Amino acid sequence: ELKVEQNPLFLSMQEGKNYTIYCNYSTTSDRLYWYRQDPGKSLESLFVLLSNGAVKQEGRLMASLDTKARLSTLHITAAVHDLSATYFCAAEAVTNAGKSTFGDGTTLTVKP
Amino acid sequence: DGGITQSPKYLFRKEGQNVTLSCEQNLNHDAMYWYRQDPGQGLRLIYYSQIVNDFQKGDIAEGYSVSREKKESFPLTVTSAQKNPTAFYLCASSSGTDTYSGNTIYFGEGSWLTVV
């Protein structure tokens, strides 16, 4: 059974600082997704990582995938208040393509 | 506009009642999903369907039922057997795996269900 763990679960940071959210998964997977959820809202897709070494960047967010370490990271550069949200990673097991398993989410609060 | 429509957005249920949450998508996606989210927690998969007239149980299917008679529709019934149904319910769809987008999941706006 695929398990996905994120850490930290809660993150409070000051504007302008950098930080990394980690996503570990338990079984072989080469498909990793990052989503963002604003309070009381639905989820929207941020990044799709489909191979070992994949790196995607959008604005102040950069996601990477290391399939050998079973690890994905979401790096935040020079945080701004608008990035405050909950970030979820999700992985698909190679043996169960099409069914994503989600982590518990990391709630990010960016303070002035 | 293409998207996923869930209704109702807010629903109150008396104990012992069944309720049905509607989900319609016009993205022409083959796969559809129902997730449950409790406050401050992650998503748990209730049911999913990868093709019309077929669906599979997810991790927390007990007390729920679904149907997939049409490609665009995947309604969820919360039965009286579900002991603690108060939660945020998210319907989602995906095109299945492809070269460029993998299995990116697109979510509806969600339905808040409260037991009174």
mmCIF file of C-alpha atoms in Angstrom:
data_model
loop_
_atom_site.group_PDB
_atom_site.id
_atom_site.type_symbol
_atom_site.label_atom_id
_atom_site.label_comp_id
_atom_site.label_asym_id
_atom_site.label_seq_id
_atom_site.Cartn_x
_atom_site.Cartn_y
_atom_site.Cartn_z
ATOM 1 C CA GLU A 1 0.000 0.000 0.000
ATOM 2 C CA LEU A 2 1.350 3.389 -1.011
ATOM 3 C CA LYS A 3 1.803 5.855 1.838
ATOM 4 C CA VAL A 4 2.668 9.521 1.404
ATOM 5 C CA GLU A 5 4.138 11.617 4.205
ATOM 6 C CA GLN A 6 4.646 15.350 4.177
ATOM 7 C CA ASN A 7 6.631 17.442 6.569
ATOM 8 C CA PRO A 8 6.292 19.767 8.151
ATOM 9 C CA LEU A 9 2.512 19.736 8.541
ATOM 10 C CA PHE A 10 2.473 23.350 9.672
ATOM 11 C CA LEU A 11 4.891 26.029 8.610
ATOM 12 C CA SER A 12 4.965 29.653 9.656
ATOM 13 C CA MET A 13 7.492 31.819 7.917
ATOM 14 C CA GLN A 14 8.291 35.449 7.423
ATOM 15 C CA GLU A 15 8.033 37.204 4.119
ATOM 16 C CA GLY A 16 11.250 37.120 2.180
ATOM 17 C CA LYS A 17 12.490 33.848 3.667
ATOM 18 C CA ASN A 18 13.148 30.547 1.921
ATOM 19 C CA TYR A 19 11.885 27.144 2.981
ATOM 20 C CA THR A 20 11.353 23.596 1.706
ATOM 21 C CA ILE A 21 8.427 21.212 2.141
ATOM 22 C CA TYR A 22 9.254 17.517 1.906
ATOM 23 C CA CYS A 23 7.135 14.694 0.511
ATOM 24 C CA ASN A 24 8.210 11.086 1.054
ATOM 25 C CA TYR A 25 6.392 8.106 -0.418
ATOM 26 C CA SER A 26 6.691 4.452 0.412
ATOM 27 C CA THR A 27 6.623 2.439 -2.819
ATOM 28 C CA THR A 28 7.917 2.764 -6.328
ATOM 29 C CA SER A 29 6.350 5.707 -8.079
ATOM 30 C CA ASP A 30 7.452 7.946 -10.910
ATOM 31 C CA ARG A 31 4.484 10.269 -10.850
ATOM 32 C CA LEU A 32 4.267 12.997 -8.252
ATOM 33 C CA TYR A 33 1.830 15.877 -8.105
ATOM 34 C CA TRP A 34 1.622 19.056 -6.049
ATOM 35 C CA TYR A 35 -1.654 20.839 -5.338
ATOM 36 C CA ARG A 36 -2.611 24.023 -3.519
ATOM 37 C CA GLN A 37 -5.745 24.554 -1.421
ATOM 38 C CA ASP A 38 -6.908 27.924 -0.093
ATOM 39 C CA PRO A 39 -9.058 27.885 3.083
ATOM 40 C CA GLY A 40 -12.572 26.644 2.379
ATOM 41 C CA LYS A 41 -11.776 26.146 -1.293
ATOM 42 C CA SER A 42 -11.028 23.309 -3.635
ATOM 43 C CA LEU A 43 -7.604 22.092 -4.793
ATOM 44 C CA GLU A 44 -5.771 23.310 -7.858
ATOM 45 C CA SER A 45 -2.891 21.639 -9.615
ATOM 46 C CA LEU A 46 0.542 23.250 -9.268
ATOM 47 C CA PHE A 47 3.097 20.801 -10.637
ATOM 48 C CA VAL A 48 3.291 17.429 -12.343
ATOM 49 C CA LEU A 49 6.584 15.538 -12.021
ATOM 50 C CA LEU A 50 6.791 12.492 -14.256
ATOM 51 C CA SER A 51 10.403 11.314 -14.144
ATOM 52 C CA ASN A 52 13.427 11.044 -11.915
ATOM 53 C CA GLY A 53 15.226 14.367 -11.695
ATOM 54 C CA ALA A 54 12.245 16.364 -12.942
ATOM 55 C CA VAL A 55 12.222 19.978 -11.840
ATOM 56 C CA LYS A 56 9.404 22.432 -12.403
ATOM 57 C CA GLN A 57 9.256 26.107 -11.424
ATOM 58 C CA GLU A 58 6.442 28.612 -11.280
ATOM 59 C CA GLY A 59 7.129 31.982 -9.756
ATOM 60 C CA ARG A 60 8.482 31.548 -6.226
ATOM 61 C CA LEU A 61 7.749 27.808 -6.118
ATOM 62 C CA MET A 62 9.999 25.056 -7.412
ATOM 63 C CA ALA A 63 9.252 21.335 -7.218
ATOM 64 C CA SER A 64 11.629 18.438 -7.782
ATOM 65 C CA LEU A 65 11.474 14.651 -7.805
ATOM 66 C CA ASP A 66 14.045 12.045 -6.788
ATOM 67 C CA THR A 67 12.500 8.652 -7.463
ATOM 68 C CA LYS A 68 15.469 6.758 -6.057
ATOM 69 C CA ALA A 69 15.095 8.474 -2.691
ATOM 70 C CA ARG A 70 11.286 8.417 -3.045
ATOM 71 C CA LEU A 71 11.305 12.105 -2.261
ATOM 72 C CA SER A 72 9.822 15.233 -3.734
ATOM 73 C CA THR A 73 10.451 18.745 -2.496
ATOM 74 C CA LEU A 74 8.573 21.996 -2.876
ATOM 75 C CA HIS A 75 10.932 24.915 -2.389
ATOM 76 C CA ILE A 76 9.635 28.378 -1.595
ATOM 77 C CA THR A 77 11.847 31.310 -2.458
ATOM 78 C CA ALA A 78 11.403 34.765 -0.876
ATOM 79 C CA ALA A 79 7.944 33.962 0.464
ATOM 80 C CA VAL A 80 5.098 36.436 0.098
ATOM 81 C CA HIS A 81 1.748 36.523 1.888
ATOM 82 C CA ASP A 82 -0.128 35.305 -1.208
ATOM 83 C CA LEU A 83 1.586 31.938 -0.866
ATOM 84 C CA SER A 84 -0.268 31.237 2.381
ATOM 85 C CA ALA A 85 -2.280 28.075 1.716
ATOM 86 C CA THR A 86 -2.213 24.324 2.276
ATOM 87 C CA TYR A 87 0.012 22.373 -0.096
ATOM 88 C CA PHE A 88 -0.601 18.701 -0.857
ATOM 89 C CA CYS A 89 1.610 16.223 -2.620
ATOM 90 C CA ALA A 90 0.163 13.104 -4.222
ATOM 91 C CA ALA A 91 1.847 10.029 -5.661
ATOM 92 C CA GLU A 92 0.758 7.171 -7.881
ATOM 93 C CA ALA A 93 2.061 3.663 -7.372
ATOM 94 C CA VAL A 94 3.518 2.148 -10.526
ATOM 95 C CA THR A 95 1.240 -0.847 -9.999
ATOM 96 C CA ASN A 96 -1.873 1.317 -9.631
ATOM 97 C CA ALA A 97 -1.602 4.013 -12.249
ATOM 98 C CA GLY A 98 -4.530 6.385 -12.210
ATOM 99 C CA LYS A 99 -5.100 6.294 -8.454
ATOM 100 C CA SER A 100 -3.315 9.026 -6.513
ATOM 101 C CA THR A 101 -2.604 8.859 -2.794
ATOM 102 C CA PHE A 102 -2.436 12.225 -1.040
ATOM 103 C CA GLY A 103 -0.279 13.386 1.830
ATOM 104 C CA ASP A 104 -1.869 15.149 4.810
ATOM 105 C CA GLY A 105 -0.921 18.580 3.529
ATOM 106 C CA THR A 106 1.383 21.338 4.740
ATOM 107 C CA THR A 107 -0.344 24.490 5.947
ATOM 108 C CA LEU A 108 1.856 27.450 5.156
ATOM 109 C CA THR A 109 1.378 30.827 6.798
ATOM 110 C CA VAL A 110 3.518 33.693 5.566
ATOM 111 C CA LYS A 111 3.710 36.605 7.973
ATOM 112 C CA PRO A 112 4.855 40.147 7.222
ATOM 113 C CA ASP B 1 -16.193 26.777 -19.707
ATOM 114 C CA GLY B 2 -14.907 23.275 -19.017
ATOM 115 C CA GLY B 3 -15.007 22.130 -15.463
ATOM 116 C CA ILE B 4 -16.547 20.100 -12.688
ATOM 117 C CA THR B 5 -19.811 21.140 -11.104
ATOM 118 C CA GLN B 6 -20.820 19.919 -7.690
ATOM 119 C CA SER B 7 -24.167 20.524 -6.053
ATOM 120 C CA PRO B 8 -25.362 21.438 -3.590
ATOM 121 C CA LYS B 9 -22.536 23.484 -2.093
ATOM 122 C CA TYR B 10 -24.051 23.242 1.400
ATOM 123 C CA LEU B 11 -26.280 20.442 2.627
ATOM 124 C CA PHE B 12 -27.769 19.596 5.992
ATOM 125 C CA ARG B 13 -28.825 16.050 6.736
ATOM 126 C CA LYS B 14 -30.878 14.668 9.574
ATOM 127 C CA GLU B 15 -29.643 11.515 11.175
ATOM 128 C CA GLY B 16 -31.045 8.429 9.456
ATOM 129 C CA GLN B 17 -31.436 10.120 6.070
ATOM 130 C CA ASN B 18 -29.691 9.326 2.838
ATOM 131 C CA VAL B 19 -28.440 12.250 0.771
ATOM 132 C CA THR B 20 -27.022 12.413 -2.733
ATOM 133 C CA LEU B 21 -24.293 14.773 -3.886
ATOM 134 C CA SER B 22 -24.233 15.568 -7.566
ATOM 135 C CA CYS B 23 -21.083 15.766 -9.691
ATOM 136 C CA GLU B 24 -20.998 16.611 -13.394
ATOM 137 C CA GLN B 25 -17.956 17.194 -15.595
ATOM 138 C CA ASN B 26 -17.684 18.457 -19.159
ATOM 139 C CA LEU B 27 -13.958 17.833 -19.528
ATOM 140 C CA ASN B 28 -14.537 14.543 -21.346
ATOM 141 C CA HIS B 29 -12.500 12.776 -18.675
ATOM 142 C CA ASP B 30 -12.715 9.024 -18.293
ATOM 143 C CA ALA B 31 -11.848 8.863 -14.588
ATOM 144 C CA MET B 32 -13.850 10.369 -11.755
ATOM 145 C CA TYR B 33 -13.296 10.352 -8.006
ATOM 146 C CA TRP B 34 -14.911 11.222 -4.698
ATOM 147 C CA TYR B 35 -12.790 12.385 -1.783
ATOM 148 C CA ARG B 36 -13.687 13.260 1.773
ATOM 149 C CA GLN B 37 -11.816 15.961 3.680
ATOM 150 C CA ASP B 38 -12.265 16.538 7.395
ATOM 151 C CA PRO B 39 -11.298 19.928 8.845
ATOM 152 C CA GLY B 40 -7.547 20.398 8.953
ATOM 153 C CA GLN B 41 -6.875 17.022 7.394
ATOM 154 C CA GLY B 42 -5.905 15.527 4.072
ATOM 155 C CA LEU B 43 -8.004 13.859 1.405
ATOM 156 C CA ARG B 44 -9.305 10.323 1.699
ATOM 157 C CA LEU B 45 -10.571 8.446 -1.337
ATOM 158 C CA ILE B 46 -14.144 7.159 -1.097
ATOM 159 C CA TYR B 47 -14.808 5.734 -4.567
ATOM 160 C CA TYR B 48 -13.335 6.082 -8.013
ATOM 161 C CA SER B 49 -14.374 5.142 -11.510
ATOM 162 C CA GLN B 50 -12.094 4.777 -14.494
ATOM 163 C CA ILE B 51 -14.783 3.975 -17.025
ATOM 164 C CA VAL B 52 -18.536 4.151 -17.412
ATOM 165 C CA ASN B 53 -20.497 1.439 -15.583
ATOM 166 C CA ASP B 54 -17.503 0.492 -13.459
ATOM 167 C CA PHE B 55 -16.240 1.794 -10.130
ATOM 168 C CA GLN B 56 -13.998 0.701 -7.277
ATOM 169 C CA LYS B 57 -13.989 1.255 -3.556
ATOM 170 C CA GLY B 58 -11.405 3.608 -2.177
ATOM 171 C CA ASP B 59 -10.025 3.690 1.332
ATOM 172 C CA ILE B 60 -13.238 4.706 3.165
ATOM 173 C CA ALA B 61 -16.159 3.375 1.090
ATOM 174 C CA GLU B 62 -18.285 2.084 3.971
ATOM 175 C CA GLY B 63 -21.554 4.000 4.259
ATOM 176 C CA TYR B 64 -21.290 5.458 0.749
ATOM 177 C CA SER B 65 -22.527 4.391 -2.676
ATOM 178 C CA VAL B 66 -21.954 5.653 -6.219
ATOM 179 C CA SER B 67 -23.087 5.057 -9.780
ATOM 180 C CA ARG B 68 -21.483 5.811 -13.134
ATOM 181 C CA GLU B 69 -24.179 5.472 -15.767
ATOM 182 C CA LYS B 70 -22.861 8.333 -17.875
ATOM 183 C CA LYS B 71 -19.326 9.483 -18.552
ATOM 184 C CA GLU B 72 -20.003 12.982 -17.317
ATOM 185 C CA SER B 73 -21.823 12.107 -14.093
ATOM 186 C CA PHE B 74 -20.692 10.455 -10.854
ATOM 187 C CA PRO B 75 -23.181 11.019 -8.002
ATOM 188 C CA LEU B 76 -22.333 10.059 -4.424
ATOM 189 C CA THR B 77 -24.957 8.889 -1.946
ATOM 190 C CA VAL B 78 -24.163 9.234 1.731
ATOM 191 C CA THR B 79 -26.272 6.602 3.428
ATOM 192 C CA SER B 80 -27.545 6.419 6.979
ATOM 193 C CA ALA B 81 -24.920 3.732 7.571
ATOM 194 C CA GLN B 82 -22.209 6.405 7.468
ATOM 195 C CA LYS B 83 -21.907 7.228 11.156
ATOM 196 C CA ASN B 84 -19.969 10.463 10.938
ATOM 197 C CA PRO B 85 -20.709 12.066 7.579
ATOM 198 C CA THR B 86 -20.080 15.715 8.453
ATOM 199 C CA ALA B 87 -17.226 16.721 6.144
ATOM 200 C CA PHE B 88 -16.197 18.508 2.957
ATOM 201 C CA TYR B 89 -16.723 16.311 -0.117
ATOM 202 C CA LEU B 90 -14.692 16.826 -3.261
ATOM 203 C CA CYS B 91 -15.510 15.383 -6.639
ATOM 204 C CA ALA B 92 -12.694 15.184 -9.147
ATOM 205 C CA SER B 93 -11.852 13.898 -12.599
ATOM 206 C CA SER B 94 -8.829 13.111 -14.703
ATOM 207 C CA SER B 95 -8.116 12.070 -18.258
ATOM 208 C CA GLY B 96 -6.081 9.105 -17.096
ATOM 209 C CA THR B 97 -2.371 8.883 -17.608
ATOM 210 C CA ASP B 98 -0.814 10.627 -20.571
ATOM 211 C CA THR B 99 2.651 11.711 -21.591
ATOM 212 C CA TYR B 100 2.459 15.352 -20.627
ATOM 213 C CA SER B 101 0.032 15.678 -17.755
ATOM 214 C CA GLY B 102 0.263 12.273 -16.135
ATOM 215 C CA ASN B 103 -2.898 11.837 -14.149
ATOM 216 C CA THR B 104 -3.448 15.409 -13.004
ATOM 217 C CA ILE B 105 -6.679 15.530 -11.045
ATOM 218 C CA TYR B 106 -9.113 18.414 -11.501
ATOM 219 C CA PHE B 107 -11.384 19.181 -8.590
ATOM 220 C CA GLY B 108 -14.861 20.581 -8.233
ATOM 221 C CA GLU B 109 -15.615 23.347 -5.734
ATOM 222 C CA GLY B 110 -16.750 20.887 -3.091
ATOM 223 C CA SER B 111 -19.873 20.220 -1.056
ATOM 224 C CA TRP B 112 -20.149 20.830 2.675
ATOM 225 C CA LEU B 113 -22.320 18.232 4.389
ATOM 226 C CA THR B 114 -23.458 18.740 7.975
ATOM 227 C CA VAL B 115 -25.499 16.322 10.056
ATOM 228 C CA VAL B 116 -28.038 18.065 12.273
#
